[in-house]
Amino acid sequence: MRALILLGLVGFAAQLVDGSLGMAYGVTSSTLLLAIGTNAAAASATVHLAEIGTTLASGISHSRFGNVDWKVVAKIGIPGALGAFAGATFLSSLSTEVAAPVMSLILLTLGAYILVRFTAFGLPRGNLGKPLRKRFLAPLGVLAGFVDATGGGGWGPVGTPAILASGRLQPRKVIGSIDASEFLVAIAASIGFFVGIGSENIDFAWVAVLLLGGVVAAPIAAWLVRHIPPRILGSAVGGVIILTNVRTLLRSDWVDASGAVQTVAYLAIAVIWAGAIAYSVREYRRDKAHESVEAVETDLRAARTAEEEQASA
């Protein structure tokens, strides 16, 4: 029962993050399942089955708040589904000993990407309004879908930053569109895992509690995306993913690090992580202050213009 309650809370927290950042539900949930010793393919299958429900709820919630561009969903979601099916069948073919470290490496890479991306760069805002072309979205969807299935998560960490970097879509619509299109990816990956490993290795009670936690959090996250600072949240989540998957790798047969080495590694990551969050907070406050100054200057210019027009009249 404790494990089920914990998984439900993880599903809730992971969906809050995913719905606010456009990423990290699968990465966060898969990281926990690997940490407690779940088979890599079964972990990814469990998460993707739960995501069928959470992504549907998230997509509906984002749509109601006007956060979804359905043209983008169609252009990236279908190629993403094909990539996810291929990734699921590939992961299912690997042995348990090989699959767990491979998955941890993918998750570690994605965690580092999230941490660096949001800490150093925040959210780009140029080129808003320009169309996103299929020749860009289709290959991105295939790659993100494949990484998502093999890593137990990755649709958001690959797809969201790439679209954000183009600067052609408002951040809230990027997040909403990625979350909505992930519904197709989750279905395709789940089918791939059923083909590859069957259903006997999947604990459907775990699927249910992850799903329940995510569905409860989905509408809250769709509202939070308009209010929560993505830069700070991205730094915080990236650090959690890095720390957990480094732990898995250091304890794997690939590395088998001593206790002293593990302690040093954890301390180093904790210091870097704390520094990243502090930097993100400082940059966020500086950006907000800069925006406030610009808003005041804009109001003053508008007032002067109005006064000049009245004087000339």
Short mmCIF file of N, CA, C and O in Angstrom, two decimals, residues 47-136:
data_model
loop_
_atom_site.label_atom_id
_atom_site.label_comp_id
_atom_site.label_asym_id
_atom_site.label_seq_id
_atom_site.Cartn_x
_atom_site.Cartn_y
_atom_site.Cartn_z
N VAL A 47 4.71 3.18 -17.53
CA VAL A 47 4.58 4.63 -17.65
C VAL A 47 3.75 4.99 -18.87
O VAL A 47 2.87 5.86 -18.81
N HIS A 48 3.99 4.33 -20.00
CA HIS A 48 3.26 4.68 -21.22
C HIS A 48 1.79 4.29 -21.16
O HIS A 48 0.94 5.00 -21.71
N LEU A 49 1.49 3.20 -20.49
CA LEU A 49 0.08 2.85 -20.30
C LEU A 49 -0.62 3.91 -19.46
O LEU A 49 -1.75 4.32 -19.76
N ALA A 50 0.05 4.36 -18.39
CA ALA A 50 -0.53 5.41 -17.56
C ALA A 50 -0.67 6.71 -18.35
O ALA A 50 -1.64 7.47 -18.19
N GLU A 51 0.30 6.95 -19.24
CA GLU A 51 0.28 8.19 -20.01
C GLU A 51 -0.87 8.26 -21.01
O GLU A 51 -1.23 9.36 -21.44
N ILE A 52 -1.41 7.13 -21.39
CA ILE A 52 -2.58 7.18 -22.29
C ILE A 52 -3.69 8.01 -21.63
O ILE A 52 -4.32 8.86 -22.27
N GLY A 53 -3.90 7.77 -20.33
CA GLY A 53 -4.91 8.53 -19.62
C GLY A 53 -4.46 9.94 -19.26
O GLY A 53 -5.22 10.91 -19.42
N THR A 54 -3.22 10.08 -18.77
CA THR A 54 -2.76 11.40 -18.32
C THR A 54 -2.61 12.37 -19.49
O THR A 54 -2.94 13.55 -19.36
N THR A 55 -2.12 11.88 -20.63
CA THR A 55 -1.96 12.78 -21.77
C THR A 55 -3.32 13.18 -22.36
O THR A 55 -3.47 14.30 -22.84
N LEU A 56 -4.29 12.25 -22.31
CA LEU A 56 -5.64 12.60 -22.77
C LEU A 56 -6.22 13.70 -21.88
O LEU A 56 -6.75 14.71 -22.37
N ALA A 57 -6.10 13.52 -20.55
CA ALA A 57 -6.61 14.51 -19.62
C ALA A 57 -5.87 15.84 -19.77
O ALA A 57 -6.47 16.92 -19.75
N SER A 58 -4.55 15.75 -19.94
CA SER A 58 -3.74 16.95 -20.08
C SER A 58 -4.07 17.69 -21.38
O SER A 58 -4.18 18.92 -21.39
N GLY A 59 -4.24 16.93 -22.47
CA GLY A 59 -4.57 17.55 -23.75
C GLY A 59 -5.91 18.27 -23.70
O GLY A 59 -6.05 19.39 -24.21
N ILE A 60 -6.90 17.64 -23.06
CA ILE A 60 -8.22 18.26 -22.94
C ILE A 60 -8.13 19.53 -22.09
O ILE A 60 -8.70 20.58 -22.43
N SER A 61 -7.39 19.45 -20.99
CA SER A 61 -7.26 20.61 -20.10
C SER A 61 -6.56 21.76 -20.79
O SER A 61 -6.99 22.91 -20.72
N HIS A 62 -5.45 21.46 -21.49
CA HIS A 62 -4.72 22.50 -22.21
C HIS A 62 -5.59 23.10 -23.31
O HIS A 62 -5.54 24.31 -23.58
N SER A 63 -6.38 22.26 -23.98
CA SER A 63 -7.25 22.76 -25.05
C SER A 63 -8.27 23.75 -24.51
O SER A 63 -8.55 24.79 -25.12
N ARG A 64 -8.81 23.46 -23.35
CA ARG A 64 -9.81 24.35 -22.74
C ARG A 64 -9.20 25.70 -22.37
O ARG A 64 -9.90 26.71 -22.35
N PHE A 65 -7.90 25.70 -22.05
CA PHE A 65 -7.23 26.95 -21.71
C PHE A 65 -6.62 27.62 -22.95
O PHE A 65 -5.92 28.63 -22.83
N GLY A 66 -6.88 27.06 -24.14
CA GLY A 66 -6.36 27.65 -25.38
C GLY A 66 -4.87 27.48 -25.57
O GLY A 66 -4.22 28.30 -26.22
N ASN A 67 -4.31 26.38 -25.02
CA ASN A 67 -2.86 26.16 -25.08
C ASN A 67 -2.41 25.21 -26.19
O ASN A 67 -1.24 24.84 -26.22
N VAL A 68 -3.33 24.78 -27.08
CA VAL A 68 -3.00 23.74 -28.08
C VAL A 68 -3.12 24.29 -29.50
O VAL A 68 -4.11 24.93 -29.85
N ASP A 69 -2.08 24.02 -30.31
CA ASP A 69 -2.12 24.28 -31.75
C ASP A 69 -2.30 22.92 -32.43
O ASP A 69 -1.36 22.12 -32.51
N TRP A 70 -3.51 22.63 -32.91
CA TRP A 70 -3.83 21.29 -33.40
C TRP A 70 -3.09 20.94 -34.69
O TRP A 70 -2.87 19.76 -34.99
N LYS A 71 -2.68 21.94 -35.47
CA LYS A 71 -1.87 21.66 -36.67
C LYS A 71 -0.52 21.09 -36.27
O LYS A 71 -0.01 20.14 -36.90
N VAL A 72 0.07 21.65 -35.22
CA VAL A 72 1.35 21.14 -34.72
C VAL A 72 1.18 19.74 -34.16
O VAL A 72 2.01 18.86 -34.38
N VAL A 73 0.07 19.50 -33.46
CA VAL A 73 -0.21 18.18 -32.90
C VAL A 73 -0.23 17.12 -34.01
O VAL A 73 0.36 16.05 -33.87
N ALA A 74 -0.90 17.41 -35.11
CA ALA A 74 -1.00 16.44 -36.21
C ALA A 74 0.35 16.21 -36.89
O ALA A 74 0.71 15.07 -37.20
N LYS A 75 1.12 17.29 -37.09
CA LYS A 75 2.38 17.18 -37.82
C LYS A 75 3.46 16.45 -37.04
O LYS A 75 4.33 15.80 -37.63
N ILE A 76 3.42 16.54 -35.69
CA ILE A 76 4.46 15.89 -34.90
C ILE A 76 3.97 14.60 -34.25
O ILE A 76 4.76 13.69 -34.00
N GLY A 77 2.67 14.50 -33.97
CA GLY A 77 2.14 13.36 -33.23
C GLY A 77 2.18 12.04 -34.00
O GLY A 77 2.56 11.00 -33.44
N ILE A 78 1.81 12.07 -35.28
CA ILE A 78 1.79 10.83 -36.07
C ILE A 78 3.20 10.28 -36.29
O ILE A 78 3.45 9.09 -36.05
N PRO A 79 4.18 11.09 -36.74
CA PRO A 79 5.55 10.58 -36.82
C PRO A 79 6.08 10.14 -35.46
O PRO A 79 6.82 9.15 -35.36
N GLY A 80 5.67 10.85 -34.39
CA GLY A 80 6.09 10.46 -33.06
C GLY A 80 5.59 9.09 -32.66
O GLY A 80 6.30 8.31 -32.01
N ALA A 81 4.38 8.76 -33.06
CA ALA A 81 3.81 7.45 -32.77
C ALA A 81 4.61 6.34 -33.46
O ALA A 81 4.87 5.28 -32.88
N LEU A 82 5.02 6.59 -34.70
CA LEU A 82 5.83 5.60 -35.42
C LEU A 82 7.18 5.39 -34.73
O LEU A 82 7.64 4.25 -34.57
N GLY A 83 7.81 6.49 -34.32
CA GLY A 83 9.08 6.38 -33.62
C GLY A 83 8.95 5.67 -32.29
O GLY A 83 9.82 4.89 -31.89
N ALA A 84 7.84 5.92 -31.57
CA ALA A 84 7.62 5.29 -30.27
C ALA A 84 7.43 3.78 -30.41
O ALA A 84 7.94 3.00 -29.60
N PHE A 85 6.68 3.35 -31.43
CA PHE A 85 6.48 1.92 -31.64
C PHE A 85 7.82 1.23 -31.91
O PHE A 85 8.11 0.17 -31.36
N ALA A 86 8.65 1.86 -32.74
CA ALA A 86 9.97 1.30 -33.04
C ALA A 86 10.84 1.25 -31.79
O ALA A 86 11.54 0.25 -31.54
N GLY A 87 10.80 2.30 -30.98
CA GLY A 87 11.60 2.33 -29.75
C GLY A 87 11.16 1.28 -28.75
O GLY A 87 11.99 0.67 -28.07
N ALA A 88 9.86 1.06 -28.65
CA ALA A 88 9.34 0.07 -27.70
C ALA A 88 9.77 -1.34 -28.08
O ALA A 88 10.19 -2.13 -27.23
N THR A 89 9.67 -1.66 -29.35
CA THR A 89 10.08 -3.00 -29.79
C THR A 89 11.59 -3.18 -29.65
O THR A 89 12.06 -4.28 -29.33
N PHE A 90 12.37 -2.10 -29.86
CA PHE A 90 13.83 -2.18 -29.69
C PHE A 90 14.18 -2.44 -28.23
O PHE A 90 14.98 -3.34 -27.92
N LEU A 91 13.59 -1.68 -27.29
CA LEU A 91 13.90 -1.86 -25.87
C LEU A 91 13.47 -3.24 -25.40
O LEU A 91 14.16 -3.87 -24.59
N SER A 92 12.36 -3.74 -25.91
CA SER A 92 11.87 -5.06 -25.51
C SER A 92 12.82 -6.18 -25.91
O SER A 92 12.85 -7.25 -25.30
N SER A 93 13.63 -5.93 -26.95
CA SER A 93 14.55 -6.96 -27.44
C SER A 93 15.84 -7.02 -26.64
O SER A 93 16.62 -7.98 -26.78
N LEU A 94 16.11 -6.03 -25.79
CA LEU A 94 17.35 -6.01 -25.03
C LEU A 94 17.21 -6.85 -23.76
O LEU A 94 16.13 -6.97 -23.18
N SER A 95 18.32 -7.40 -23.30
CA SER A 95 18.31 -8.15 -22.05
C SER A 95 18.12 -7.19 -20.88
O SER A 95 18.42 -6.00 -20.97
N THR A 96 17.66 -7.72 -19.74
CA THR A 96 17.43 -6.89 -18.56
C THR A 96 18.71 -6.21 -18.09
O THR A 96 18.71 -5.03 -17.70
N GLU A 97 19.83 -6.93 -18.12
CA GLU A 97 21.11 -6.39 -17.64
C GLU A 97 21.58 -5.22 -18.49
O GLU A 97 22.20 -4.28 -17.99
N VAL A 98 21.29 -5.27 -19.76
CA VAL A 98 21.72 -4.20 -20.67
C VAL A 98 20.71 -3.05 -20.67
O VAL A 98 21.09 -1.88 -20.70
N ALA A 99 19.43 -3.41 -20.62
CA ALA A 99 18.39 -2.40 -20.78
C ALA A 99 18.38 -1.36 -19.66
O ALA A 99 18.21 -0.16 -19.91
N ALA A 100 18.57 -1.78 -18.40
CA ALA A 100 18.50 -0.83 -17.27
C ALA A 100 19.56 0.26 -17.36
O ALA A 100 19.24 1.44 -17.25
N PRO A 101 20.86 -0.08 -17.56
CA PRO A 101 21.85 0.99 -17.69
C PRO A 101 21.64 1.85 -18.94
O PRO A 101 21.87 3.06 -18.89
N VAL A 102 21.19 1.24 -20.04
CA VAL A 102 20.92 2.01 -21.26
C VAL A 102 19.83 3.04 -20.99
O VAL A 102 19.94 4.21 -21.35
N MET A 103 18.77 2.61 -20.32
CA MET A 103 17.68 3.51 -20.00
C MET A 103 18.15 4.62 -19.06
O MET A 103 17.80 5.80 -19.23
N SER A 104 18.97 4.27 -18.07
CA SER A 104 19.48 5.28 -17.14
C SER A 104 20.36 6.30 -17.84
O SER A 104 20.33 7.49 -17.52
N LEU A 105 21.15 5.84 -18.80
CA LEU A 105 21.99 6.76 -19.57
C LEU A 105 21.14 7.75 -20.36
O LEU A 105 21.44 8.95 -20.41
N ILE A 106 20.09 7.23 -20.98
CA ILE A 106 19.19 8.12 -21.74
C ILE A 106 18.52 9.12 -20.81
O ILE A 106 18.48 10.33 -21.09
N LEU A 107 18.03 8.64 -19.65
CA LEU A 107 17.37 9.52 -18.70
C LEU A 107 18.34 10.55 -18.13
O LEU A 107 17.99 11.72 -17.94
N LEU A 108 19.57 10.11 -17.86
CA LEU A 108 20.59 11.04 -17.35
C LEU A 108 20.88 12.13 -18.36
O LEU A 108 21.00 13.32 -18.01
N THR A 109 21.00 11.75 -19.63
CA THR A 109 21.25 12.72 -20.69
C THR A 109 20.10 13.72 -20.80
O THR A 109 20.32 14.94 -20.92
N LEU A 110 18.87 13.21 -20.73
CA LEU A 110 17.71 14.08 -20.80
C LEU A 110 17.64 15.01 -19.59
O LEU A 110 17.31 16.19 -19.71
N GLY A 111 17.98 14.49 -18.41
CA GLY A 111 17.99 15.31 -17.21
C GLY A 111 19.01 16.43 -17.30
O GLY A 111 18.74 17.58 -16.93
N ALA A 112 20.21 16.11 -17.81
CA ALA A 112 21.24 17.13 -17.98
C ALA A 112 20.80 18.18 -18.99
O ALA A 112 21.05 19.38 -18.82
N TYR A 113 20.14 17.72 -20.04
CA TYR A 113 19.66 18.65 -21.07
C TYR A 113 18.63 19.62 -20.48
O TYR A 113 18.69 20.83 -20.74
N ILE A 114 17.70 19.08 -19.69
CA ILE A 114 16.68 19.92 -19.06
C ILE A 114 17.34 20.94 -18.14
O ILE A 114 17.01 22.14 -18.16
N LEU A 115 18.29 20.48 -17.32
CA LEU A 115 18.95 21.37 -16.36
C LEU A 115 19.68 22.50 -17.07
O LEU A 115 19.52 23.68 -16.73
N VAL A 116 20.50 22.15 -18.07
CA VAL A 116 21.28 23.16 -18.78
C VAL A 116 20.38 24.07 -19.60
O VAL A 116 20.56 25.30 -19.61
N ARG A 117 19.41 23.48 -20.27
CA ARG A 117 18.54 24.26 -21.15
C ARG A 117 17.81 25.37 -20.39
O ARG A 117 17.82 26.53 -20.78
N PHE A 118 17.19 25.00 -19.28
CA PHE A 118 16.38 25.98 -18.56
C PHE A 118 17.22 26.90 -17.68
O PHE A 118 16.88 28.06 -17.49
N THR A 119 18.33 26.38 -17.14
CA THR A 119 19.18 27.22 -16.30
C THR A 119 19.89 28.28 -17.12
O THR A 119 19.89 29.47 -16.78
N ALA A 120 20.49 27.86 -18.23
CA ALA A 120 21.33 28.78 -19.00
C ALA A 120 20.56 29.66 -19.97
O ALA A 120 20.95 30.80 -20.22
N PHE A 121 19.47 29.15 -20.51
CA PHE A 121 18.83 29.86 -21.61
C PHE A 121 17.39 30.30 -21.35
O PHE A 121 16.88 31.21 -22.02
N GLY A 122 16.72 29.67 -20.40
CA GLY A 122 15.32 30.03 -20.19
C GLY A 122 14.49 29.69 -21.42
O GLY A 122 14.74 28.69 -22.11
N LEU A 123 13.51 30.51 -21.73
CA LEU A 123 12.61 30.27 -22.85
C LEU A 123 12.82 31.31 -23.94
O LEU A 123 12.69 32.51 -23.68
N PRO A 124 13.17 30.90 -25.19
CA PRO A 124 13.31 31.85 -26.28
C PRO A 124 11.95 32.40 -26.71
O PRO A 124 10.96 31.71 -26.65
N ARG A 125 11.94 33.66 -27.16
CA ARG A 125 10.66 34.29 -27.51
C ARG A 125 10.69 34.99 -28.86
O ARG A 125 9.77 35.75 -29.18
N GLY A 126 11.71 34.77 -29.67
CA GLY A 126 11.75 35.40 -30.98
C GLY A 126 10.98 34.60 -32.01
O GLY A 126 10.59 33.45 -31.79
N ASN A 127 10.71 35.19 -33.16
CA ASN A 127 10.06 34.52 -34.30
C ASN A 127 8.62 34.08 -34.04
O ASN A 127 8.09 33.21 -34.73
N LEU A 128 7.97 34.66 -33.03
CA LEU A 128 6.59 34.25 -32.74
C LEU A 128 5.68 34.49 -33.93
O LEU A 128 5.76 35.53 -34.58
N GLY A 129 4.82 33.52 -34.20
CA GLY A 129 3.84 33.67 -35.27
C GLY A 129 4.25 33.04 -36.58
O GLY A 129 3.40 32.83 -37.45
N LYS A 130 5.54 32.71 -36.76
CA LYS A 130 5.97 32.07 -37.99
C LYS A 130 5.55 30.61 -37.99
O LYS A 130 5.54 29.96 -36.94
N PRO A 131 5.21 30.03 -39.15
CA PRO A 131 4.69 28.65 -39.18
C PRO A 131 5.78 27.62 -38.90
O PRO A 131 6.95 27.81 -39.23
N LEU A 132 5.37 26.54 -38.25
CA LEU A 132 6.26 25.40 -38.04
C LEU A 132 6.00 24.40 -39.15
O LEU A 132 4.89 23.90 -39.30
N ARG A 133 7.02 24.09 -39.92
CA ARG A 133 6.84 23.27 -41.12
C ARG A 133 6.94 21.78 -40.82
O ARG A 133 7.62 21.35 -39.89
N LYS A 134 6.28 20.99 -41.66
CA LYS A 134 6.25 19.55 -41.49
C LYS A 134 7.64 18.94 -41.63
O LYS A 134 7.96 17.96 -40.95
N ARG A 135 8.47 19.50 -42.49
CA ARG A 135 9.81 18.93 -42.69
C ARG A 135 10.69 19.09 -41.45
O ARG A 135 11.71 18.42 -41.31
N PHE A 136 10.29 19.98 -40.55
CA PHE A 136 10.97 20.11 -39.26
C PHE A 136 10.30 19.24 -38.20
O PHE A 136 10.98 18.53 -37.44
#
